[in-house]
Amino acid sequence: MTTTVTSITLPLYLQKFIIKLLCRHINSNNKLIEPLNVFIDYRDNEDEIKRLILTIALVSKDWFKSLSNYLNVAVDFNFLEKEKDNQYTIFKEENIKILKIHYDHEKKYFYKMVPRIKKNLEEIENNNNNNNNNKNNNENNENNNSLIDNEEENKKYIEKEISLEYVNKRIENLSKNGIFKKLIFRNINTHQNIEIIDQLFECEATDEGLQVLEFELNEDTTMERINHYKKKIKKVFSIIINECLNEELIVDVFKNWSKDLNQFYIISCSITPFPIFQILAGIGKITSFTSDFLNDSSNSINNNNNNSLINKPYKTGRNYLSNIQFFEIYGMEITFEELEVLITPTITPKLRHLSINMCFEKLMYFLATEEERVKLNIPKCNCCSLLNEQFGYDPQDQKDFDTHWEIISNLFKNNRTLNTLDLGHECTDAGELMSWTDTFPTSFIERVGALVSSIPNLSRFIMMGANCPQIFHEIAKQNKSIVHFESGILSGLTDHSNYALSLETLIENNPHIESFNFSKFCFSLENGGYAYKKISVFNFPKK
C-alpha cells in the first residue's frame, strides 16, 4: 500500500505577506548597533540574520525577488551599485533607505567583518618549524603569549579595512536614489573626538539623519563641540563619561539625547564633585549652573523665582535615566546613595545590566561580625566607597551602613528587570590590590550571597577582583535561576589551581549552571605603557 503525500501551495499574495513580515524583522535587526538580548553577541546576532536571509532567498525565484524588494537596510555596503548587473543581488542600491557602517576610532578606519580563512597545512608546518627553532626562548612568556594568541586564532571573523574615499563614494551614489535618509554610525573605542563624521560626504543622511553608537565626554570636550554635533547627530545610543567633571556639559548632552540613550558608561572618574546620578534622575541638589539650566521651560519647572531653587532639592519631571538599560561604571567607587538611584524601578524602569565597582574590603568589614573582625584581623578602610563623607556620612559608621544595606537589599529584591549584575573591586586607598587572604568571614559570604540571590530575574552574576569562590557556592545553593557566572582576579594574588578546583566542585554539585568563566589579569608592556591582558584559566563548558 502506497501513501500519497499531498502538498499545499500557499497563494502567492500570502507568501509575499509572510516574506514582508520576515523582512521587517531583518531590517529591524540590521539597524541594531547592539543586540536586544544581553546574552547574544553583536556579531553572533548578525550571523543569525545573514543565515535567515540566505535561507529565504534559496526557497524559490519568487521568494528571492520579494526578499530583494523588501530589504531596505544595508550593512557595510553589502549591495551592488545601481549601474552594475544586480539581477541576482539580494540588496539593491535603489531600495536602500538606511545604511549602517562600522568605525574604530582607535585604529582610525572603517571596517567590515570577513570570515577568517584557516591556515593551510603548509603554513602550519612552517610555523611549527619556526616555533621549534625558538623553543629555548623564555618559556613562561611564550606560554602566556600562546594563550593570548589562541584567543585571536579562535576568532571567527577578522576586520577588513574600508577606505574613507570608498565610503564617501558609496554614500554619494546612494544619496541619489531619493530614499536614503539615515546613516547609522557604529563607532567603537571612541576615546577621542568623533571628527571623522565631519569628513563624510554631505547629504541628508549625514547632515540630519546621523545615528551614532558612542558619544564621549572627556576633559577636552567643550560646549562648542557639543553644539556642533547636536546639529548633525539625531540619535545617540551610548554616552561615555571619561574624566569629564563638567556638570553643564553632562546635563546638556543628556537633555539633548536621553530619549534614545540605551547605555551609560563612566570611565576613570574617581571623585565626582556633584551627585551626577541624582541630578540626571531629577532628584539631586541644584547648583548655580543647574538652576539656570532648569529654568528652561522645556524642563517642566514651575517656579518663577529661579534664585530660590539654589541648593534646595528639586524634582524636574525630567528623568534622563528612564531609558537606560546598561550601566557600566569603571574607575569610580559607587556610594550607597548613587546605587539606590540606579536600582530604583521608578528611575530606571528598563535596567537590565549593571556593572559597578566598590571596595570589597570595606564591604567585608561592615558585613562581618565583631568576633570575625578580631579573629580574622579584618582591617578598616577609610576610602570613599559606599559611605562617602562628601555626602555627610561617617565612612566608619556601622549604623549608616546597616540602614543603607537594608535599603539596597529591598530595592534589589523588588527589581524585576535586572538580569546581569557585575561587581568589581575598586578602592581609592588601596587601588585594585586586596589585602585579604583565602579566609573570609562567613557573614560576608552569606549576606552577599543572599543579596545577589534575592534579585528575581537575575541570570548572570560576575564578580571581579575577589578571591572568594565561596560566594558562588552560596549563590548556587540559594538561587537556581542564576545560571551564568564569571570571575577574575589579578595574576599572582592566589593559587589558580585551587580556585579552579573549587569551581569544578561547584559545577559538579550544581547541574543547573550553564557557564562559568574564570580569568586572571596580568600586566603587559604595550606601546611604552602597561596594559591588562586577560588570560582564561577555567571555562565551563569547555571551548
C-alpha positions as MATLAB code, in Angstrom:
seq = 'MTTTVTSITLPLYLQKFIIKLLCRHINSNNKLIEPLNVFIDYRDNEDEIKRLILTIALVSKDWFKSLSNYLNVAVDFNFLEKEKDNQYTIFKEENIKILKIHYDHEKKYFYKMVPRIKKNLEEIENNNNNNNNNKNNNENNENNNSLIDNEEENKKYIEKEISLEYVNKRIENLSKNGIFKKLIFRNINTHQNIEIIDQLFECEATDEGLQVLEFELNEDTTMERINHYKKKIKKVFSIIINECLNEELIVDVFKNWSKDLNQFYIISCSITPFPIFQILAGIGKITSFTSDFLNDSSNSINNNNNNSLINKPYKTGRNYLSNIQFFEIYGMEITFEELEVLITPTITPKLRHLSINMCFEKLMYFLATEEERVKLNIPKCNCCSLLNEQFGYDPQDQKDFDTHWEIISNLFKNNRTLNTLDLGHECTDAGELMSWTDTFPTSFIERVGALVSSIPNLSRFIMMGANCPQIFHEIAKQNKSIVHFESGILSGLTDHSNYALSLETLIENNPHIESFNFSKFCFSLENGGYAYKKISVFNFPKK';
ca = [
       0.000    0.000    0.000;
       1.445    3.312   -1.037;
       0.968    6.562    0.844;
       0.176    9.650   -1.142;
       1.641   12.894    0.184;
      -0.373   15.958   -0.767;
       1.489   19.253   -0.877;
      -0.335   22.500   -0.246;
       0.847   25.628   -2.023;
       0.014   28.930   -0.380;
      -1.359   31.666   -2.630;
       1.393   33.974   -3.900;
      -0.058   37.035   -2.130;
       0.099   35.162    1.196;
       3.682   34.071    0.556;
       4.628   37.686   -0.150;
       2.941   38.786    3.075;
       4.985   36.252    5.065;
       8.189   37.406    3.364;
       7.276   41.023    4.123;
       6.959   40.201    7.840;
      10.299   38.375    7.798;
      11.936   41.321    6.022;
      10.566   43.688    8.644;
      12.326   41.549   11.268;
      15.563   41.513    9.219;
      15.502   45.274    8.630;
      14.939   45.878   12.329;
      17.900   43.684   13.286;
      20.165   45.211   10.654;
      19.533   48.627   12.249;
      20.688   47.416   15.657;
      24.035   48.594   16.934;
      23.789   46.337   19.979;
      21.716   43.139   20.310;
      18.497   43.342   22.291;
      19.417   40.203   24.214;
      22.367   40.781   26.555;
      23.460   37.137   26.187;
      23.778   37.317   22.395;
      26.990   38.734   20.967;
      26.556   41.529   18.432;
      28.320   39.567   15.679;
      26.507   36.318   16.508;
      23.212   38.139   16.101;
      24.462   39.472   12.770;
      25.310   35.913   11.665;
      21.814   34.678   12.502;
      20.275   37.377   10.315;
      22.605   36.522    7.415;
      21.620   32.855    7.631;
      17.936   33.785    7.673;
      18.368   35.941    4.553;
      20.145   33.130    2.713;
      17.502   30.573    3.744;
      14.661   32.722    2.418;
      16.491   33.574   -0.800;
      17.062   29.925   -1.681;
      13.403   28.857   -1.427;
      12.396   29.978   -4.897;
      12.864   32.685   -7.527;
       9.680   34.464   -6.381;
      10.868   34.461   -2.760;
      14.259   35.803   -3.842;
      12.612   38.650   -5.772;
      10.241   39.578   -2.943;
      13.064   39.451   -0.416;
      15.165   41.804   -2.526;
      12.290   44.266   -2.897;
      11.532   44.469    0.826;
      15.064   44.660    2.299;
      15.957   48.342    2.708;
      18.625   48.414    5.468;
      22.171   47.765    4.249;
      25.239   46.949    6.347;
      28.802   47.865    5.311;
      27.816   48.358    1.657;
      26.522   44.817    1.141;
      24.830   45.877   -2.106;
      25.931   46.395   -5.693;
      25.929   49.802   -7.327;
      22.883   50.532   -9.477;
      24.887   50.720  -12.705;
      26.149   47.158  -12.291;
      24.226   43.998  -13.101;
      22.403   43.374   -9.825;
      19.773   40.950  -11.082;
      20.904   38.278   -8.641;
      21.811   40.587   -5.747;
      19.644   40.499   -2.628;
      20.404   44.062   -1.533;
      19.931   46.650   -4.280;
      21.129   50.237   -4.131;
      17.842   51.683   -5.361;
      15.964   50.097   -2.411;
      18.268   51.226    0.430;
      16.754   53.689    2.903;
      19.181   53.141    5.804;
      22.906   52.299    5.821;
      24.889   51.046    8.830;
      28.689   51.325    8.806;
      31.388   50.452   11.365;
      34.291   52.608   12.533;
      37.108   52.048   15.034;
      38.439   55.335   16.479;
      41.480   53.665   17.991;
      42.591   52.145   14.676;
      41.190   55.095   12.722;
      39.479   53.181    9.964;
      36.119   51.998    8.681;
      35.867   48.228    8.526;
      33.705   45.222    7.859;
      33.997   41.723    9.280;
      35.026   38.903    6.947;
      35.358   35.179    7.757;
      38.773   34.125    8.992;
      40.462   31.827    6.472;
      42.065   28.865    8.210;
      45.771   28.354    7.627;
      46.647   25.623    5.175;
      48.804   22.670    6.186;
      51.973   24.095    4.637;
      51.666   27.314    6.676;
      51.021   25.334    9.852;
      54.111   23.181    9.248;
      56.261   26.260    8.626;
      55.001   27.861   11.808;
      55.697   24.685   13.775;
      59.278   24.608   12.456;
      59.784   28.242   13.435;
      58.380   27.552   16.893;
      60.740   24.583   17.355;
      63.746   26.732   16.442;
      62.772   29.288   19.102;
      61.699   26.770   21.711;
      64.503   27.582   24.129;
      63.485   31.229   24.462;
      61.660   32.453   27.546;
      59.160   29.600   28.018;
      56.956   31.315   30.559;
      56.407   34.309   28.326;
      55.705   32.007   25.376;
      53.073   30.127   27.352;
      51.290   33.320   28.342;
      51.510   34.718   24.831;
      50.183   31.484   23.325;
      47.064   31.783   25.436;
      46.542   35.295   24.142;
      47.335   34.319   20.555;
      44.952   31.381   20.752;
      42.152   33.780   21.582;
      42.955   35.660   18.381;
      43.162   32.435   16.362;
      39.755   31.302   17.639;
      38.006   34.401   16.350;
      35.618   33.513   13.549;
      35.974   36.877   11.811;
      38.637   39.479   11.206;
      38.379   43.164   10.333;
      38.857   44.294    6.759;
      39.598   47.989    6.348;
      37.387   50.168    4.164;
      38.913   53.462    2.994;
      37.248   56.810    3.652;
      37.312   57.525   -0.087;
      35.355   54.330   -0.783;
      32.853   55.119    1.988;
      32.193   58.614    0.650;
      31.877   57.427   -2.956;
      29.278   54.820   -1.997;
      27.354   57.290    0.203;
      27.334   59.832   -2.628;
      25.919   57.257   -5.066;
      23.409   56.048   -2.503;
      22.160   59.582   -1.841;
      20.992   59.785   -5.455;
      18.315   57.091   -5.023;
      15.941   59.608   -3.390;
      15.024   57.462   -0.364;
      18.338   57.189    1.552;
      17.650   59.245    4.699;
      19.543   57.668    7.629;
      23.149   56.699    8.342;
      23.835   54.533   11.402;
      27.414   55.004   12.571;
      28.538   52.119   14.804;
      31.684   53.619   16.261;
      33.776   51.839   18.902;
      36.825   52.658   21.053;
      35.842   56.325   20.943;
      38.445   57.820   23.343;
      38.753   60.879   21.114;
      36.545   63.355   19.308;
      34.344   61.924   16.591;
      35.550   64.389   13.965;
      35.524   61.598   11.379;
      31.810   62.232   10.816;
      32.699   65.718    9.563;
      34.667   64.063    6.757;
      31.690   62.082    5.439;
      30.036   63.062    2.174;
      27.402   65.679    2.910;
      23.841   64.602    2.238;
      20.583   64.398    4.149;
      21.632   61.168    5.896;
      24.965   62.570    7.161;
      23.759   66.101    7.959;
      20.407   65.410    9.625;
      19.798   61.671    9.923;
      23.009   60.513   11.620;
      22.766   57.949   14.435;
      25.886   57.004   16.427;
      26.707   54.246   18.886;
      29.040   56.208   21.179;
      29.474   59.831   22.163;
      32.242   60.503   24.654;
      32.606   63.370   27.103;
      36.226   63.807   28.175;
      38.405   66.526   29.669;
      38.824   68.113   26.216;
      35.101   68.314   25.455;
      33.687   71.815   25.024;
      30.165   73.174   24.697;
      31.106   74.408   21.221;
      31.882   70.845   20.157;
      28.646   69.526   21.646;
      26.562   72.192   19.913;
      28.246   71.355   16.604;
      27.376   67.653   16.840;
      23.863   68.298   18.135;
      23.088   69.704   14.688;
      24.394   66.615   12.869;
      23.567   63.722   15.211;
      19.933   62.783   15.576;
      20.304   59.825   17.946;
      22.971   58.572   20.342;
      22.894   55.051   21.739;
      25.663   55.265   24.387;
      27.100   58.111   26.456;
      30.630   57.685   27.811;
      31.920   59.993   30.556;
      35.702   59.763   30.629;
      37.302   62.142   33.148;
      34.734   64.843   32.363;
      33.723   66.624   35.557;
      31.806   69.464   33.902;
      28.242   69.324   35.156;
      26.941   71.664   32.460;
      28.241   69.512   29.592;
      26.937   66.259   31.049;
      23.419   67.547   31.701;
      23.231   69.250   28.295;
      24.162   66.046   26.466;
      21.559   64.037   28.360;
      18.962   66.738   27.809;
      19.512   66.517   24.052;
      19.865   62.743   23.511;
      18.333   60.964   26.535;
      15.254   59.867   24.566;
      17.242   57.283   22.611;
      20.016   56.527   25.107;
      20.378   52.863   25.943;
      23.802   52.650   27.573;
      25.655   54.824   30.072;
      29.372   54.330   30.794;
      31.624   56.102   33.272;
      35.378   55.600   32.924;
      38.107   56.829   35.302;
      36.027   59.341   37.221;
      37.292   58.623   40.730;
      35.807   61.605   42.542;
      32.722   63.399   41.241;
      32.266   66.925   42.665;
      28.489   66.676   42.273;
      25.842   63.920   42.610;
      25.735   63.009   38.933;
      23.132   60.234   39.070;
      20.806   62.164   41.360;
      20.904   65.205   39.082;
      20.271   63.162   35.932;
      17.373   61.423   37.691;
      15.897   64.797   38.723;
      16.317   64.305   42.469;
      19.676   65.963   43.181;
      20.772   69.305   44.598;
      20.679   72.393   42.408;
      23.927   74.238   41.783;
      24.262   77.724   40.316;
      24.527   76.234   36.810;
      21.742   73.686   37.291;
      19.295   76.348   38.451;
      19.822   78.272   35.198;
      19.506   75.094   33.150;
      16.295   74.033   34.861;
      14.755   77.458   34.303;
      14.388   76.340   30.678;
      10.635   75.888   30.126;
      11.282   72.576   28.353;
      12.264   71.058   31.707;
       8.785   71.485   33.216;
       9.853   73.582   36.223;
       7.010   75.680   37.560;
       8.888   78.206   39.656;
       9.181   81.876   38.762;
      11.863   82.667   41.328;
      14.922   80.894   39.980;
      17.226   82.026   42.795;
      15.042   80.408   45.435;
      15.879   76.984   43.977;
      19.637   77.142   44.520;
      20.952   74.384   46.817;
      17.464   73.044   47.503;
      16.073   69.657   46.438;
      14.242   69.756   43.145;
      12.173   67.421   41.023;
      12.307   68.386   37.378;
       9.810   65.943   35.982;
      12.607   65.040   33.539;
      14.274   61.764   34.407;
      17.151   61.391   31.927;
      17.864   57.815   33.058;
      14.462   56.325   32.274;
      15.550   54.593   29.034;
      18.934   53.329   30.208;
      19.251   49.537   30.056;
      23.022   49.166   30.543;
      25.039   50.912   33.266;
      28.783   50.242   33.322;
      30.995   52.210   35.716;
      34.795   51.799   35.811;
      37.419   53.594   37.894;
      34.831   55.034   40.267;
      33.701   53.570   43.564;
      29.941   53.606   43.929;
      28.280   55.098   47.006;
      25.115   53.734   48.580;
      23.179   56.867   47.573;
      24.248   56.508   43.942;
      23.450   52.787   43.879;
      19.996   53.444   45.323;
      19.287   55.810   42.415;
      20.473   53.313   39.801;
      18.339   50.401   41.020;
      15.139   52.270   41.907;
      12.492   50.914   39.468;
      10.725   54.265   39.061;
      14.009   55.894   37.985;
      15.497   53.081   35.847;
      12.456   51.009   34.810;
      14.346   49.357   31.902;
      17.575   48.471   33.708;
      18.906   45.068   32.607;
      22.684   45.204   33.049;
      24.501   46.848   35.986;
      28.288   46.900   36.323;
      29.689   48.806   39.329;
      32.816   48.955   41.490;
      33.114   49.177   45.242;
      35.705   48.483   47.919;
      35.271   44.801   48.818;
      37.495   45.187   51.882;
      35.223   47.912   53.253;
      32.171   45.827   52.375;
      33.667   42.769   54.097;
      34.462   44.747   57.248;
      30.907   46.052   57.650;
      29.236   42.715   56.834;
      31.417   40.751   59.290;
      30.567   40.336   62.945;
      32.804   41.890   65.594;
      34.054   38.433   66.501;
      35.004   37.727   62.863;
      36.803   41.077   62.577;
      39.007   40.245   65.549;
      39.588   36.604   64.658;
      40.481   37.269   61.005;
      42.155   40.635   61.675;
      39.927   42.413   59.129;
      41.206   45.977   58.590;
      39.120   49.127   58.299;
      39.275   51.042   55.045;
      38.766   54.810   55.033;
      38.100   55.128   51.293;
      35.029   56.935   49.941;
      33.324   53.788   48.618;
      29.754   53.048   49.808;
      29.760   55.614   52.636;
      31.228   58.895   51.391;
      31.903   61.713   53.836;
      31.375   64.188   50.956;
      27.675   63.338   51.233;
      27.637   63.740   55.020;
      28.330   60.160   56.102;
      30.892   58.796   58.506;
      32.851   56.235   56.416;
      33.184   54.061   59.533;
      29.628   54.288   60.918;
      28.048   50.837   61.248;
      24.553   52.251   61.755;
      24.690   54.219   58.477;
      25.941   51.128   56.669;
      23.197   48.873   58.067;
      20.481   51.385   57.125;
      21.673   51.638   53.529;
      22.310   47.895   53.224;
      18.692   47.250   54.127;
      17.523   49.815   51.555;
      19.529   48.382   48.647;
      18.605   44.823   49.683;
      14.922   45.716   49.363;
      15.491   47.555   46.070;
      17.325   44.571   44.553;
      14.667   42.205   45.861;
      11.957   44.205   44.080;
      13.859   44.862   40.845;
      12.256   42.692   38.153;
      14.167   43.934   35.089;
      17.791   43.323   36.110;
      19.265   40.157   34.572;
      23.029   40.839   34.835;
      24.951   42.102   37.863;
      28.701   42.758   37.653;
      30.547   43.692   40.855;
      34.202   44.758   40.788;
      36.726   45.799   43.433;
      37.884   49.427   43.391;
      39.471   51.423   46.222;
      40.967   54.922   46.185;
      43.223   53.995   49.120;
      44.428   50.507   48.134;
      43.787   50.509   44.384;
      42.860   47.193   42.774;
      45.004   45.001   45.054;
      43.291   43.444   48.058;
      44.997   42.621   51.336;
      42.849   39.723   52.447;
      43.857   36.078   52.469;
      41.973   32.957   51.407;
      39.876   33.011   54.579;
      36.665   35.028   54.521;
      34.089   35.774   57.227;
      31.027   33.573   56.949;
      28.759   36.602   57.441;
      30.267   38.308   54.392;
      29.740   35.240   52.185;
      26.186   34.616   53.375;
      24.984   38.231   53.215;
      26.438   38.946   49.758;
      25.069   35.597   48.567;
      21.631   36.412   49.962;
      21.559   39.858   48.333;
      22.526   38.563   44.864;
      20.203   35.552   45.137;
      17.224   37.750   46.008;
      17.151   39.515   42.604;
      14.076   37.921   40.955;
      15.141   37.650   37.299;
      18.924   37.670   37.580;
      20.509   35.060   35.337;
      24.145   36.225   35.168;
      26.462   37.220   38.030;
      30.026   38.496   37.628;
      32.471   39.266   40.433;
      35.903   40.653   39.574;
      38.796   41.211   41.973;
      37.654   38.984   44.829;
      39.459   35.738   45.593;
      36.300   34.234   47.044;
      34.780   31.268   45.177;
      32.686   30.546   48.301;
      30.289   33.342   47.273;
      29.455   31.491   44.058;
      28.779   28.304   46.050;
      26.414   30.276   48.307;
      24.543   31.831   45.372;
      24.229   28.495   43.567;
      22.760   26.994   46.724;
      20.163   29.756   47.169;
      19.091   30.590   43.605;
      18.949   28.032   40.767;
      17.833   30.596   38.159;
      21.259   32.258   38.102;
      22.975   30.067   35.532;
      25.856   32.154   34.118;
      28.874   33.151   36.213;
      32.190   34.888   35.654;
      35.103   35.675   37.934;
      38.544   37.240   37.562;
      41.496   38.264   39.713;
      44.890   39.849   39.225;
      47.623   37.333   38.481;
      49.741   36.318   41.471;
      47.129   37.009   44.143;
      46.071   33.415   44.636;
      46.703   29.807   43.653;
      44.757   29.488   40.403;
      44.716   25.689   40.600;
      42.939   25.744   43.972;
      40.452   28.301   42.679;
      39.780   26.203   39.576;
      39.416   23.056   41.711;
      36.765   24.799   43.814;
      34.901   25.760   40.642;
      35.000   22.186   39.361;
      33.300   21.110   42.602;
      30.761   23.907   42.165;
      29.872   22.737   38.638;
      29.688   19.094   39.704;
      27.285   19.836   42.568;
      25.099   22.304   40.650;
      23.957   20.925   37.275;
      21.772   23.993   36.681;
      24.874   26.113   35.963;
      25.247   26.632   32.205;
      28.525   28.562   32.091;
      31.377   29.695   34.325;
      34.441   31.638   33.122;
      37.378   32.317   35.425;
      40.264   34.502   34.200;
      43.424   36.037   35.545;
      44.590   39.507   34.587;
      48.258   40.329   34.183;
      50.125   43.460   33.180;
      51.970   43.639   29.881;
      54.061   46.374   28.297;
      52.425   47.789   25.164;
      53.346   50.930   23.224;
      55.510   52.226   26.051;
      52.836   51.712   28.729;
      51.233   48.976   30.779;
      48.030   47.259   29.688;
      45.880   44.460   31.045;
      45.906   41.041   29.433;
      43.042   38.691   30.183;
      44.029   35.018   30.261;
      41.457   32.276   30.648;
      42.125   29.816   33.494;
      38.838   27.887   33.762;
      35.987   27.605   31.278;
      32.725   25.710   31.541;
      31.572   24.414   29.214;
      34.974   23.891   27.674;
      35.503   25.730   24.376;
];
